[in-house]
XYZ file of C-alpha atoms in Angstrom:
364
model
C 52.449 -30.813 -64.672
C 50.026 -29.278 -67.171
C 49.296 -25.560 -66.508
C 45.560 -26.607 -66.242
C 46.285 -29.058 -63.410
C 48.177 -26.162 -61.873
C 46.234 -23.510 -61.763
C 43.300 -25.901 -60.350
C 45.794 -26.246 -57.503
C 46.576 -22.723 -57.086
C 42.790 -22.148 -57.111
C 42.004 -24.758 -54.171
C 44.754 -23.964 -52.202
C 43.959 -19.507 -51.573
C 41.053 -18.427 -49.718
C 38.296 -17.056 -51.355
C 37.308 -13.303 -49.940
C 33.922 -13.997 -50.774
C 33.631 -16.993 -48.147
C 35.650 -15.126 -45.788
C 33.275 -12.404 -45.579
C 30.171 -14.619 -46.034
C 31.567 -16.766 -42.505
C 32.320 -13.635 -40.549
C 28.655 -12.358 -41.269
C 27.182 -15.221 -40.514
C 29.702 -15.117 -37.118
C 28.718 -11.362 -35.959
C 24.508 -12.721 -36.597
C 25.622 -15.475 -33.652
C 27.039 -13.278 -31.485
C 24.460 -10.596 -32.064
C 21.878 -13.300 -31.465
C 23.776 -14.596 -28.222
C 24.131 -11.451 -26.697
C 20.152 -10.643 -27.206
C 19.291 -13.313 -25.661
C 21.696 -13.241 -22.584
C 20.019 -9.602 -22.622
C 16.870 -10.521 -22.538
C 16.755 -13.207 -19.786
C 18.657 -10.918 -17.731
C 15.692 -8.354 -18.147
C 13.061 -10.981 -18.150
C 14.833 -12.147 -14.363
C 14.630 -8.137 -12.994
C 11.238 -8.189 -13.823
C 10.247 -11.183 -11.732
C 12.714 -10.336 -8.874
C 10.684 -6.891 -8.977
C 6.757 -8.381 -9.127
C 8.073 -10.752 -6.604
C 8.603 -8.355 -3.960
C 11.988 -9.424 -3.683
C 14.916 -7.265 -5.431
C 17.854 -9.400 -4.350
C 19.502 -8.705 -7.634
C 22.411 -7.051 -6.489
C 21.707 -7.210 -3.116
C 24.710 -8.926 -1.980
C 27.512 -6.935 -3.477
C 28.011 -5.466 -0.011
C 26.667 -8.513 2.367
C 28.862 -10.948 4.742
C 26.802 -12.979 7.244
C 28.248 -11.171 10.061
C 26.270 -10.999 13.047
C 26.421 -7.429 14.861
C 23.207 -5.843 16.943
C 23.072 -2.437 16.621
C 20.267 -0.313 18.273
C 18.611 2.315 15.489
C 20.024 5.607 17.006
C 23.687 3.949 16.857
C 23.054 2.511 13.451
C 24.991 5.602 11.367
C 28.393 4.881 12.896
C 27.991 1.183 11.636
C 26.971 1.348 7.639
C 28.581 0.676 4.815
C 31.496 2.801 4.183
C 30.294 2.936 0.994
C 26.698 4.954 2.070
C 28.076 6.897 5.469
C 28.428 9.815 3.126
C 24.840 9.373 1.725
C 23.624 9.799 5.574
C 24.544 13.186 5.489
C 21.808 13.677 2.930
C 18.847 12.185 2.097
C 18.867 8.251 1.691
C 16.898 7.727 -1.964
C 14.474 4.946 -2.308
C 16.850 1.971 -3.783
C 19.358 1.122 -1.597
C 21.939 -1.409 -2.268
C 19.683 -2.692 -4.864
C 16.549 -3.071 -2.785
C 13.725 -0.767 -2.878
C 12.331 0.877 0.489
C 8.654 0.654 -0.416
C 6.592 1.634 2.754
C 9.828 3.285 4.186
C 9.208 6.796 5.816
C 11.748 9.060 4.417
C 12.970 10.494 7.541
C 13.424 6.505 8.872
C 15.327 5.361 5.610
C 19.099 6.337 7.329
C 18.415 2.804 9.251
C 17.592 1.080 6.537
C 21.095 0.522 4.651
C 23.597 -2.325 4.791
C 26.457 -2.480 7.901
C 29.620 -2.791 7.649
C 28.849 -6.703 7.798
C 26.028 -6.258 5.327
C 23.192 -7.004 7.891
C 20.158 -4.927 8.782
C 19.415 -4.359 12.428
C 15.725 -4.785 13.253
C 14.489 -1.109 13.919
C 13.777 -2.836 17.945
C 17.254 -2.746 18.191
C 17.798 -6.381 19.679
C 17.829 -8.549 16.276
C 20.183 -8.418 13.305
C 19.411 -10.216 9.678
C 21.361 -10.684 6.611
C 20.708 -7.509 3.975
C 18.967 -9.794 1.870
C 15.936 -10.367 3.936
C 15.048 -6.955 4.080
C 11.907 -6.176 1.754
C 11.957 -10.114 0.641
C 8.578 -11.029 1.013
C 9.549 -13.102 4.246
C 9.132 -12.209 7.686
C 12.476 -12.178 9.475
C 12.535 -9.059 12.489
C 10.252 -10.205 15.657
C 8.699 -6.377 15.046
C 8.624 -6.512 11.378
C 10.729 -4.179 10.193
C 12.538 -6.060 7.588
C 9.036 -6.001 5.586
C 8.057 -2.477 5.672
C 7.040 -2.749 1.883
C 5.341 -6.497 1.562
C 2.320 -8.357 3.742
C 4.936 -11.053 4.915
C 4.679 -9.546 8.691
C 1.255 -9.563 10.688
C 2.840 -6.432 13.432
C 4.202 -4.948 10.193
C 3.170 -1.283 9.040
C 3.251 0.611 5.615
C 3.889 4.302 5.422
C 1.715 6.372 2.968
C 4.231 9.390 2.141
C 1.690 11.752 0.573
C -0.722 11.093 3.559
C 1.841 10.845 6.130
C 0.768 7.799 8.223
C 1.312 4.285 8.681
C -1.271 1.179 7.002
C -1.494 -2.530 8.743
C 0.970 -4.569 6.661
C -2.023 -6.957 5.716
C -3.435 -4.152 3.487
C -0.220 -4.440 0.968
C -1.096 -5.655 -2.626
C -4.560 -6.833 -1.624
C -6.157 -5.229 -4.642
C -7.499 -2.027 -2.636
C -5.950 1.680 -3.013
C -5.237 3.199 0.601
C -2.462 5.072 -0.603
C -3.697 7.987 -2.678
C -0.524 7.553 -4.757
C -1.115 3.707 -5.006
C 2.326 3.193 -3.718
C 0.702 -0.112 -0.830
C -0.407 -2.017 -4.560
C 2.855 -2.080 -6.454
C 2.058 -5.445 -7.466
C -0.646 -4.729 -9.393
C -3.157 -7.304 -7.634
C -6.365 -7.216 -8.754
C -9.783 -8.512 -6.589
C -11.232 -11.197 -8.488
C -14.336 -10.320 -10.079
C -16.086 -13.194 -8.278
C -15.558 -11.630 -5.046
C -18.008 -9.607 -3.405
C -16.628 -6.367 -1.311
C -19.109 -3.558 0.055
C -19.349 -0.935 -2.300
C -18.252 2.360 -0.955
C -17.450 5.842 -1.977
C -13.574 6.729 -2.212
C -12.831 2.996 -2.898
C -10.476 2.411 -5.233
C -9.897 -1.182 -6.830
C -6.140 -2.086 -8.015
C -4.680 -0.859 -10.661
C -4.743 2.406 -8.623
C -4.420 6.069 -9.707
C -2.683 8.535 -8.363
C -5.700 10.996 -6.654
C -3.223 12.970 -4.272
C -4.049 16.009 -5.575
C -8.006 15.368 -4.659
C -6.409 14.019 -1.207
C -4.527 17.894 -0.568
C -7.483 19.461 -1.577
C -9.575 17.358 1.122
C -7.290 18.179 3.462
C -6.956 21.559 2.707
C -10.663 21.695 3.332
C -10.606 19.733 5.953
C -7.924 21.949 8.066
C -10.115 24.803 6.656
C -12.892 23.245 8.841
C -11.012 22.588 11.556
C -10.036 26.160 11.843
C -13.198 27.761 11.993
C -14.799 24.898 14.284
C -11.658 26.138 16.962
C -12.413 29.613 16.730
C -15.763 28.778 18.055
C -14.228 26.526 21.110
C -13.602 30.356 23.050
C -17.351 30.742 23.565
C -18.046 26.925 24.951
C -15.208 27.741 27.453
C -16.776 31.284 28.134
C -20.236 28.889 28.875
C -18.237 26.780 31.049
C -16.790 29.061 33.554
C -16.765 27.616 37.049
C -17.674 23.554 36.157
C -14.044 23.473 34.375
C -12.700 20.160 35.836
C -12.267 16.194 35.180
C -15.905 15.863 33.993
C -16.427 18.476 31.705
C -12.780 19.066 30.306
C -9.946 20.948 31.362
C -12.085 24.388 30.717
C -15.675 23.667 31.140
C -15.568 23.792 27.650
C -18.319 20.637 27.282
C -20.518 22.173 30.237
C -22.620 23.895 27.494
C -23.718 20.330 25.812
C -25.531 19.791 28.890
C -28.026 22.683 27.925
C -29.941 21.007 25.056
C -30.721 17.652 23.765
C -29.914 16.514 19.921
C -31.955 14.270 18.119
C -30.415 11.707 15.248
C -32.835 9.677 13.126
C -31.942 6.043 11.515
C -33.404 3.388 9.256
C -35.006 1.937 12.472
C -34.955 4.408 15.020
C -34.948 8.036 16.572
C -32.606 8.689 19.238
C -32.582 11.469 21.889
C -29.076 12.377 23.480
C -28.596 14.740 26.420
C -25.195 14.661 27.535
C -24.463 14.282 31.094
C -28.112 13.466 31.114
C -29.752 10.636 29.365
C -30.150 8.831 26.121
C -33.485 7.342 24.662
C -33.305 4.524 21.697
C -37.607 5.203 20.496
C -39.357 3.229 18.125
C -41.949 0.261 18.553
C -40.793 0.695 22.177
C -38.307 3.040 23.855
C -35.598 2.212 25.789
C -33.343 4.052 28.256
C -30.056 3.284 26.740
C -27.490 5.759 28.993
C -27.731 8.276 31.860
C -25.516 10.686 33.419
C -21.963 10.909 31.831
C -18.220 10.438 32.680
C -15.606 12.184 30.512
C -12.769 10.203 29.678
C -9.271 11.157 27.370
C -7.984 14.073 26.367
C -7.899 16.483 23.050
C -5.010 15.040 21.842
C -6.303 11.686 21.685
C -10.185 12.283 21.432
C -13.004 12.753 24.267
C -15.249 9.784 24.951
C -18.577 10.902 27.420
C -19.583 7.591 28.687
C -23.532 7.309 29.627
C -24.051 4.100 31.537
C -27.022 2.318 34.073
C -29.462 2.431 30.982
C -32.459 -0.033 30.667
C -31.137 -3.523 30.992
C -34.254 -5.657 29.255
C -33.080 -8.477 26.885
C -29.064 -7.469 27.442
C -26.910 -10.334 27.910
C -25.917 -11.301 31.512
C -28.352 -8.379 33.192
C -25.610 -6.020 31.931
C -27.721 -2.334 31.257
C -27.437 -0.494 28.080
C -24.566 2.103 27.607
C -24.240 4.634 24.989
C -20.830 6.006 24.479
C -20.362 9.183 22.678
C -16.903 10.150 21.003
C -16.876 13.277 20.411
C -14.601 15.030 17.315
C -14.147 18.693 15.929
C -16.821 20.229 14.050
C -18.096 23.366 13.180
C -21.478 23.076 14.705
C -22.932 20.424 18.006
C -24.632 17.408 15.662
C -25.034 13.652 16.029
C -23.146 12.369 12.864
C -24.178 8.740 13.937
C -25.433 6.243 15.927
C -24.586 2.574 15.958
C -25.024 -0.134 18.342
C -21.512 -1.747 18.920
C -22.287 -4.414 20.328
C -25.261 -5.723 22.106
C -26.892 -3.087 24.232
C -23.536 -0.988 23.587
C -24.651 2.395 21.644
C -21.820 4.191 19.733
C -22.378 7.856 19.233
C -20.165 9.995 16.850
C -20.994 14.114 17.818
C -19.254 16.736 16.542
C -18.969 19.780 18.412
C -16.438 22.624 18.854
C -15.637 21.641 22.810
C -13.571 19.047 21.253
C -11.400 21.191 18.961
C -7.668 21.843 20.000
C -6.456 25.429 20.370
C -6.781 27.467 16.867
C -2.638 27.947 17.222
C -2.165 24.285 17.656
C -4.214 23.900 14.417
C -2.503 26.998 12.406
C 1.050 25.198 13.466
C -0.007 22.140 11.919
C-alpha cells in the first residue's frame, strides 16, 4: 500500500477534535433550549392556575379522597401531620399550595388539609376533597370552600385591614371594597360601555392600596365617636324618671321630644318631632308619622318608629310611616330623609342618645 493511500486511511479512520467539540456545542444549545422551554410552560401554567382562581398546582401532594366530617373546633386534632406544628403559630396565607384569599387570619387554623387531605366545611356537617377549596366552584352548602372567589351566593369575603366580611358576589367585579384591593385579585376591569353611578370613594379595578386614608378615617371617625359619648351623660341627666322601653334604657332619648328638626331636600321640607309627629310640606303637606315606638338596642342601632300618618294615595289604605334610625353623632341633626318605599319615610338622625358608653368606645 502506498504511504499516500495510508495515511488517507489513518486520516478517515480518528476523530477530529474540532467536530467533537463543534457536536457537543451544538448538543448543550438543545438541551439549553429544551430546558427553557419546559421552564417556561411550567411558568406560563402557574400563571393561569393563579388568574384562574384556582391554585391546584400542588394541591394534591397531601390529598386522598377520604371522607371524614369533622366539626371546626375539633378540626386541629385531625390535620396534616405535616401542618399540626404550624397550628401552634400563625397559619400563613398559602397553604398546601392554595392561597386563603378572603380568609380571616384568626379562622385560617381550619382551613388546612386532614389527615385524608379533605377540608371540612366550616358548618361542620360536610367534608370536600382539598382541591375544591378556593377553586372557583361552589362545593360547602355554607360556602366556605370559596372564601376568596364569587363561586358561592351565601359566601363572604373578609377585608383584613377593615376587619369585616363582603357578600361573595362583590369578588373581582371590577369595584375596590377592600382598601387594600385584596376582593379584585383578578384584575377585572368594568367595561367602559357600562354605566355605574358615579360616587365619591369609588374605586374602579386595578385598585390601590388607600389603607392608610382608611386608618386615618377611622381614626377620625372613633375621634367623633368619643366626643359624641361624652355628651350622652347630659341626655340621660334630661331623661331622669321616663327611663324605660320607649325612651331607652336611661331616658336618654326623652330629651328629643323637646324640639323639632327640620331637613330640606330637592323636593321637600320635612318637620320631625320625635315621639310626636312628622310633616312631608311642599305643594301640599302631608302627615307622614305620629307618636313613636322605640325599637333595638345600642348595640345593634335604635329605630323610633312614627306610624298612623296621612293615608291619601298609599297603596291598600295603608297610612304613611316615617321610621327614624338613629346613629352616634356629635350634635341632634337629620342627616337624611328618603322615602323607602311608598308612603314609607326613612330618616337617618344623629344624636348623642344613641352613642354607647365612652369606656365601651375607649376599649374598642
Amino acid at each position: 500500500m502506498e504511504p499516500s493511500q495510508r495515511h488517507v486511511r489513518l486520516m478517515g479512520g480518528r476523530s477530529n477534535p474540532f467536530q467533537t467539540l463543534f457536536a457537543l456545542f451544538i448538543t448543550a444549545l438543545f438541551f439549553m433550549f429544551f430546558q427553557a422551554s419546559i421552564l417556561k410552560n411550567l411558568q406560563r401554567q402557574q400563571q393561569m392556575l393563579i388568574n384562574s382562581g384556582s391554585e391546584v398546582h400542588n394541591k394534591g401532594k397531601y390529598s386522598h379522597l377520604g371522607q371524614m366530617a369533622v366539626a371546626p373546633p375539633e378540626i386541629a386534632r385531625s390535620v396534616h401531620p405535616k401542618f399540626a406544628q404550624k397550628l401552634m403559630k400563625e397559619i400563613g396565607m398559602k397553604v398546601n399550595g392554595t392561597l386563603l384569599r378572603g380568609v380571616k387570619k384568626e379562622h385560617r387554623k381550619y382551613y388546612v388539609p386532614s389527615k385524608e387531605g379533605t377540608f371540612t366545611c366550616l358548618s361542620g356537617n360536610q367534608t370536600v376533597a382539598w382541591i375544591s377549596v378556593n377553586n372557583d366552584y361552589c362545593d360547602c352548602a355554607d360556602g366556605s370552600d370559596e372564601p376568596g372567589t364569587s363561586a358561592c351566593h351565601n359566601g363572604k369575603f373578609y377585608c383584613e385591614p377593615e376587619r369585616h366580611f363582603l357578600p361573595s358576589s362583590r369578588v373581582n367585579d371590577g369595584i375596590c371594597d377592600c382598601c387594600d384591593g385584596s376582593d379584585e385579585w383578578k384584575g377585572v376591569t368594568v367595561p367602559p360601555d357600562l354605566e355605574l353611578p358615579v360616587s365619591e370613594g369609588v374605586q374602579l379595578a386595578p385598585c390601590s392600596d388607600t389603607c392608610r386614608d382608611y386608618d386615618h378615617m377611622k381614626l377620625r371617625e372613633h375621634n367623633i365617636l368619643k366626643e359624641a359619648a361624652s355628651l350622652k351623660p347630659l341626655y340621660i341627666e334630661k331623661g331622669l324618671g321616663h327611663g324605660g322601653e320607649n325612651y331607652g334604657p336611661n331616658g336618654e332619648f326623652y330629651f328629643l321630644t323637646k324640639k323639632c328638626y327640620v331637613f330640606k331636600s330637592p323636593g321637600y321640607m320635612y318637620e320631625l318631632c320625635p315621639y310626636a309627629n312628622a310633616t312631608q310640606n311642599g305643594k301640599d303637606s302631608w302627615l307622614i308619622g305620629t307618636g313613636g315606638k322605640l325599637e333595638g338596642n345600642v348595640e345593634d342601632g335604635y329605630n323610633l318608629v312614627m306610624g298612623d300618618g296621612k293615608g291619601d294615595h298609599c297603596p291598600q289604605g295603608k297610612k304613611r310611616t316615617t321610621i327614624i334610625a338613629f346613629t352616634c353623632g356629635v350634635e341632634d341633626k337629620v342627616k337624611y330623609v328618603s322615602e323607602k318605599e311608598t308612603c314609607v319615610y326613612g330618616v337617618k338622625f344623629d344624636t348623642p342618645a344613641a352613642c354607647p358608653d365612652l369606656e365601651t368606645i375607649e376599649l374598642t
